[in-house]
Coordinates of C-alpha atoms and ligand atoms in Angstrom, one line a residue:
X735 CA -20.5 -25.6 4.2
X736 CA -19.6 -22.7 2.0
X737 CA -16.3 -22.8 0.1
X738 CA -13.5 -21.3 2.0
X739 CA -11.5 -18.4 0.4
X740 CA -7.7 -18.4 0.7
X741 CA -5.7 -15.3 1.4
X742 CA -1.9 -15.3 1.3
X743 CA 0.1 -13.0 3.5
X744 CA 3.8 -12.7 4.3
X745 CA 4.8 -15.2 7.0
X746 CA 7.4 -13.0 8.6
X747 CA 8.8 -9.8 7.4
X748 CA 8.1 -6.2 6.9
X749 CA 4.5 -6.7 5.7
X750 CA 3.4 -9.4 8.2
X751 CA 2.2 -7.2 11.1
X752 CA 0.6 -4.6 8.9
X753 CA -1.2 -7.3 6.9
X754 CA -2.5 -9.0 10.1
X755 CA -3.6 -5.6 11.6
X756 CA -5.5 -4.7 8.4
X757 CA -7.4 -8.0 8.5
X758 CA -8.1 -7.6 12.2
X759 CA -9.4 -4.1 11.6
X760 CA -11.6 -5.5 8.9
X761 CA -13.2 -7.7 11.6
X762 CA -11.5 -11.0 10.8
X763 CA -10.8 -13.1 13.9
X764 CA -7.6 -15.0 13.2
X765 CA -7.2 -18.3 15.1
X766 CA -3.5 -19.2 15.3
X767 CA -0.1 -17.8 16.1
X768 CA 2.5 -16.5 13.7
X769 CA 4.5 -19.7 13.2
X770 CA 1.8 -21.9 11.6
X771 CA 1.7 -22.1 7.9
X772 CA -2.1 -21.5 7.8
X773 CA -4.8 -20.2 10.1
X774 CA -8.6 -20.2 10.0
X775 CA -10.6 -17.1 10.3
X776 CA -13.2 -17.9 12.9
X777 CA -16.0 -15.6 11.8
X778 CA -15.6 -15.8 8.0
X779 CA -15.1 -18.7 5.6
X780 CA -11.5 -17.6 4.9
X781 CA -8.2 -19.4 5.5
X782 CA -5.0 -17.4 5.8
X783 CA -1.8 -18.8 4.3
X784 CA 1.5 -17.6 5.7
X785 CA 4.2 -17.7 3.0
X786 CA 7.3 -16.1 1.6
X787 CA 6.3 -12.8 -0.1
X788 CA 7.9 -14.0 -3.4
X789 CA 5.5 -16.9 -3.6
X790 CA 2.3 -14.8 -3.2
X791 CA 2.0 -13.7 -6.9
X792 CA 2.3 -17.3 -8.1
X793 CA -0.3 -18.5 -5.6
X794 CA -2.7 -15.8 -6.6
X795 CA -2.1 -16.2 -10.3
X796 CA -2.7 -20.0 -10.1
X797 CA -5.8 -19.4 -8.0
X798 CA -4.4 -21.5 -5.1
X799 CA -5.1 -18.4 -3.1
X800 CA -7.9 -16.1 -4.3
X801 CA -6.3 -13.1 -2.6
X802 CA -2.9 -12.0 -1.5
X803 CA -1.2 -9.1 0.2
X804 CA 2.2 -8.3 -1.4
X805 CA 4.5 -5.5 -2.3
X806 CA 3.8 -4.0 -5.8
X807 CA 7.6 -4.4 -6.4
X808 CA 7.3 -8.2 -6.0
X809 CA 4.1 -8.4 -8.0
X810 CA 5.3 -6.3 -10.9
X811 CA 8.5 -8.2 -11.2
X812 CA 6.5 -11.4 -11.4
X813 CA 4.0 -9.9 -13.9
X814 CA 6.8 -8.9 -16.3
X815 CA 7.7 -12.6 -16.6
X816 CA 4.1 -13.6 -17.5
X817 CA 2.6 -13.5 -20.9
X818 CA -0.8 -12.4 -19.5
X819 CA -1.8 -11.1 -16.1
X820 CA -3.7 -13.7 -14.2
X821 CA -4.5 -11.5 -11.3
X822 CA -5.6 -7.9 -10.6
X823 CA -4.7 -5.3 -8.0
X824 CA -7.8 -4.5 -6.2
X825 CA -6.5 -2.0 -3.6
X826 CA -3.3 -0.2 -2.7
X827 CA -3.0 -0.6 1.1
X828 CA -0.9 2.4 2.2
X829 CA 1.8 0.4 4.1
X830 CA 5.1 -1.1 3.1
X831 CA 6.0 2.0 1.1
X832 CA 9.4 1.9 -0.5
X833 CA 11.0 2.7 -3.8
X834 CA 13.0 0.5 -6.2
X835 CA 15.9 2.8 -6.8
X836 CA 19.2 2.8 -8.7
X837 CA 22.1 3.9 -6.5
X838 CA 25.6 5.0 -7.3
X839 CA 28.8 5.1 -5.2
X840 CA 29.2 8.5 -3.6
X841 CA 32.5 9.2 -5.4
X842 CA 31.0 8.5 -8.8
X843 CA 29.7 11.3 -11.1
X844 CA 26.2 10.7 -12.3
X845 CA 24.7 12.6 -15.1
X846 CA 21.3 11.0 -15.9
X847 CA 20.4 7.5 -17.3
X848 CA 23.1 7.9 -19.9
X849 CA 25.7 7.4 -17.2
X850 CA 24.4 3.8 -16.9
X851 CA 25.3 2.9 -20.5
X852 CA 27.7 -0.1 -20.7
X853 CA 27.9 -0.5 -16.9
X854 CA 27.0 -3.4 -14.7
X855 CA 24.0 -3.0 -12.3
X856 CA 23.2 -5.5 -9.5
X857 CA 19.6 -6.2 -8.5
X858 CA 17.1 -8.7 -7.2
X859 CA 14.6 -7.1 -9.7
X860 CA 16.1 -7.9 -13.1
X861 CA 12.8 -7.5 -15.1
X862 CA 11.8 -4.1 -13.6
X863 CA 15.4 -2.9 -14.0
X864 CA 15.5 -4.1 -17.6
X865 CA 12.2 -2.4 -18.4
X866 CA 13.6 0.9 -17.0
X867 CA 16.8 0.5 -19.1
X868 CA 14.8 -0.3 -22.2
X869 CA 12.5 2.8 -21.6
X870 CA 15.6 4.9 -21.5
X871 CA 17.4 3.2 -24.4
X872 CA 20.2 2.1 -22.2
X873 CA 22.4 -1.0 -22.8
X874 CA 23.7 -2.3 -19.5
X875 CA 24.4 -5.6 -17.9
X876 CA 21.9 -6.7 -15.3
X877 CA 23.5 -8.8 -12.6
X878 CA 21.0 -10.8 -10.7
X879 CA 21.6 -11.1 -6.9
X880 CA 19.2 -12.6 -4.4
X881 CA 20.2 -10.5 -1.4
X882 CA 22.9 -8.2 0.0
X883 CA 22.8 -6.2 -3.3
X884 CA 24.2 -3.1 -1.6
X885 CA 27.5 -5.0 -1.2
X886 CA 27.9 -5.5 -5.0
X887 CA 29.9 -2.3 -5.7
X888 CA 32.3 -3.0 -2.8
X889 CA 32.8 -6.5 -4.1
X890 CA 33.3 -5.1 -7.6
X891 CA 30.5 -7.3 -8.9
X892 CA 28.8 -4.2 -10.3
X893 CA 29.2 -0.4 -10.4
X894 CA 25.5 0.4 -9.7
X895 CA 22.8 -1.3 -7.7
X896 CA 19.0 -1.3 -8.1
X897 CA 17.4 -2.1 -4.8
X898 CA 14.5 -1.2 -2.4
X899 CA 15.0 1.9 -0.4
X900 CA 12.8 3.4 2.3
X901 CA 14.9 5.7 4.5
X902 CA 18.2 5.4 2.6
X903 CA 20.1 4.6 5.7
X904 CA 21.4 1.2 4.4
X905 CA 22.6 2.9 1.2
X906 CA 24.3 5.6 3.2
X907 CA 26.0 3.1 5.4
X908 CA 27.4 1.5 2.2
X909 CA 28.6 4.7 0.6
X910 CA 25.8 4.8 -2.0
X911 CA 23.3 7.4 -3.0
X912 CA 20.0 7.3 -5.0
X913 CA 20.2 8.4 -8.6
X914 CA 17.1 7.0 -10.2
X915 CA 13.6 5.7 -9.3
X916 CA 12.5 2.6 -11.1
X917 CA 9.3 2.0 -9.2
X918 CA 7.3 3.5 -6.3
X919 CA 5.9 0.7 -4.3
X920 CA 3.5 -0.1 -1.5
X921 CA 1.6 -3.2 -0.3
X922 CA -1.4 -4.1 -2.4
X923 CA -4.4 -6.4 -2.2
X924 CA -4.3 -8.7 -5.2
X925 CA -7.1 -11.0 -6.5
X926 CA -6.9 -13.9 -8.8
X927 CA -8.6 -13.7 -12.3
X928 CA -9.5 -17.3 -12.1
X929 CA -13.3 -17.6 -11.9
X930 CA -14.7 -18.3 -8.4
X931 CA -17.7 -20.3 -7.4
X932 CA -20.7 -18.2 -6.5
X933 CA -20.1 -18.9 -2.8
X934 CA -16.5 -17.7 -2.9
X935 CA -17.4 -14.7 -5.0
X936 CA -19.8 -13.6 -2.3
X937 CA -17.3 -14.0 0.5
X938 CA -14.8 -12.2 -1.8
X939 CA -17.1 -9.2 -2.2
X940 CA -17.8 -9.1 1.5
X941 CA -14.0 -9.2 2.3
X942 CA -13.4 -6.4 -0.2
X943 CA -16.2 -4.2 1.3
X944 CA -14.6 -4.7 4.7
X945 CA -11.1 -3.8 3.6
X946 CA -12.3 -0.8 1.7
X947 CA -14.1 0.3 4.8
X948 CA -10.9 0.1 6.9
X949 CA -8.9 2.0 4.2
X950 CA -11.6 4.7 4.1
X951 CA -11.6 5.2 7.8
X952 CA -7.8 5.4 8.0
X953 CA -7.9 8.7 6.0
X954 CA -11.4 9.9 7.1
X955 CA -12.2 12.1 10.0
X956 CA -15.4 13.3 11.5
X957 CA -15.2 17.1 11.9
X958 CA -17.5 19.4 13.8
X959 CA -17.5 23.2 14.3
X960 CA -19.8 26.1 14.9
X961 CA -20.2 28.9 12.3
X962 CA -22.3 31.9 11.5
X963 CA -24.7 31.6 8.6
X964 CA -22.6 33.8 6.3
X965 CA -19.5 31.6 6.7
X966 CA -21.3 28.3 5.8
X967 CA -20.7 28.5 2.0
X968 CA -17.0 29.1 2.3
X969 CA -16.6 26.4 5.0
X970 CA -18.3 23.8 2.8
X971 CA -15.8 24.6 0.1
X972 CA -12.8 24.3 2.5
X973 CA -13.8 20.9 4.0
X974 CA -11.7 18.3 2.2
X975 CA -13.6 15.5 0.5
X976 CA -17.0 16.4 1.8
X977 CA -20.1 16.3 -0.4
X978 CA -23.0 17.4 1.9
X979 CA -22.2 18.5 5.4
X980 CA -25.0 18.3 8.1
X981 CA -25.9 21.9 9.2
X982 CA -28.0 22.3 12.3
X983 CA -29.2 25.5 14.0
X984 CA -27.6 26.1 17.4
X985 CA -30.1 26.5 20.2
X986 CA -30.4 30.0 21.6
X987 CA -28.0 31.5 19.0
X988 CA -29.9 32.7 16.0
X989 CA -27.9 32.8 12.8
X990 CA -25.4 30.3 14.2
X991 CA -25.0 26.7 13.1
X992 CA -23.2 23.5 13.9
X993 CA -21.5 21.9 10.9
X994 CA -20.8 18.2 11.0
X995 CA -19.1 16.3 8.2
X996 CA -17.1 13.2 7.3
X997 CA -13.9 14.2 5.6
X998 CA -12.8 11.5 3.2
X999 CA -9.3 13.0 3.0
X1000 CA -6.7 13.9 5.6
X1001 CA -7.5 17.0 7.7
X1002 CA -4.4 19.1 8.2
X1003 CA -3.7 22.0 10.6
X1004 CA -3.7 24.2 7.6
X1005 CA -7.3 23.2 6.9
X1006 CA -8.3 24.0 10.4
X1007 CA -6.6 27.4 10.1
X1008 CA -8.6 28.1 7.0
X1009 CA -11.8 27.1 8.6
X1010 CA -11.1 29.4 11.5
X1011 CA -10.3 32.3 9.2
X1012 CA -13.6 31.7 7.4
X1013 CA -15.4 32.2 10.7
X1014 CA -15.6 28.7 12.2
X1015 CA -15.1 28.2 16.0
X1016 CA -15.0 25.3 18.4
X1017 CA -13.6 23.0 15.7
X1018 CA -13.3 19.3 16.6
X1019 CA -11.7 16.6 14.5
X1020 CA -12.4 13.0 15.5
X1021 CA -11.3 9.6 14.3
X1022 CA -13.9 7.3 12.7
X1023 CA -13.8 3.8 14.0
X1024 CA -16.0 2.0 11.4
X1025 CA -17.6 3.0 8.1
X1026 CA -19.6 1.3 5.5
X1027 CA -20.4 3.2 2.3
Ligands
ATP2247 P1 10.4 -13.2 2.6 O1 11.0 -13.9 3.7 O2 8.9 -13.2 2.8 O3 10.9 -13.5 1.2 P2 11.8 -10.6 2.2 O4 13.0 -10.6 2.9 O5 11.8 -10.9 0.7 O6 10.8 -11.6 2.9 P3 11.0 -8.1 3.4 O7 12.3 -7.5 3.7 O8 10.2 -8.5 4.6 O9 11.0 -9.3 2.3 O10 10.1 -7.0 2.6 C1 8.9 -7.3 2.2 C2 8.4 -6.1 1.4 O11 8.4 -5.0 2.2 C3 9.2 -5.7 0.2 O12 9.0 -6.5 -1.0 C4 8.7 -4.3 0.0 O13 7.5 -4.3 -0.8 C5 8.4 -3.8 1.4 N1 9.4 -2.9 1.9 C6 9.1 -1.7 2.5 N2 10.3 -1.0 2.8 C7 11.3 -1.8 2.5 C8 12.7 -1.7 2.6 N3 13.3 -0.6 3.1 N4 13.5 -2.7 2.1 C9 12.9 -3.8 1.6 N5 11.6 -3.9 1.5 C10 10.7 -3.0 1.9
ZN2248 ZN1 11.0 -12.2 -0.3

C-alpha cells in the first residue's frame, strides 16, 4: 500500500467548485459528495480534505496535508504571522481572482496613502494591511473584524475598510469606493515544505504534472491555417507562444503550405487578423483537451 497524499480544498465557498473541477480535469476521480469532511480519490493514492479555507495554510504548513488549494490572500496573511515559511506556492491556478483593497466612503476626499494617517481601518486581513501601511510609512489603527467589514464605516467603527473586492458591487451598495490595492489575489496550489516519504514524493510529482497539464491546456489552443511560402516567416513570428510550428506542403497547390501549431498563450481575434493580413487563410483555432509536456 503506497502512502496516501492529503490535499485540502475549501469545503463550501467561492473556491470549492473550481477546486473540484480542476482536480477532475486532472483526471482524479473523487468518491464522495460535497458534505463529507473527506473523500478518497479512486484512481490515485490521494485523500481530499474539505475544510474552511482559513485552516488550509495551517494544515499544509504542519504537513497534515501535503497540498492545499487556497486564496493567496489567506495564505499571505497566514505567512506574515510565521517566522519562516513552511510551505511553498507551486502554481497560481487562475480562478478566485480578487483584490484586497482599501475603500473609502464616497463622500470622503482621498488624496493618496497619506489620507490614511491617523485613521481607523477595519479589515479581516490585519497583517497584510499593516504591511501596506508600514511600506507607506503610515500610522493608522487597524481594527480587526471577522466579517461584514463593509458595514464598519456606517457603524462608525472605522473610516476606511480593507476588504476583498472582485466586482465592487458590494462596496458600491454600501456607499464605498476603492482607493488602494493591498494585494492582487487568486487561488494557488500550495505544498508543504515538510519532507515526504519517497512514495508520497512520487505521487506528489505525478499530481503536479497533471495539474500543470490542465493549466497549460486552459490557455493553449491548437491552430491551423494555410499560407503561401513567402508568408511563413511572418506567420511564425505572429503565432503566440509557438516555438516550432509544423509546416506541411498542400497537395496540388505548389508553394502553399498548411501550418499547424500549439499556441501556449491565448489566441485573440487580433492575432487572427494579423495572420490573415500576413497571408494566412482558412484559419482554425481549436481547444486542446489534454497535454503532457
Ligand atoms: P470559509 O467558510 O471556507 O471560511 P470564506 O467565507 O472565508 O469561506 P469565501 O467567501 O468562500 O470564503 O472566499 C474564499 C476565497 O475566494 C477568498 O479567500 C478569496 O481568495 C476568493 N475570492 C474571490 N472573489 C472574492 C470576493 N469577491 N470576495 C471574497 N473572496 C473572494
Ligand atoms: Zn474563510
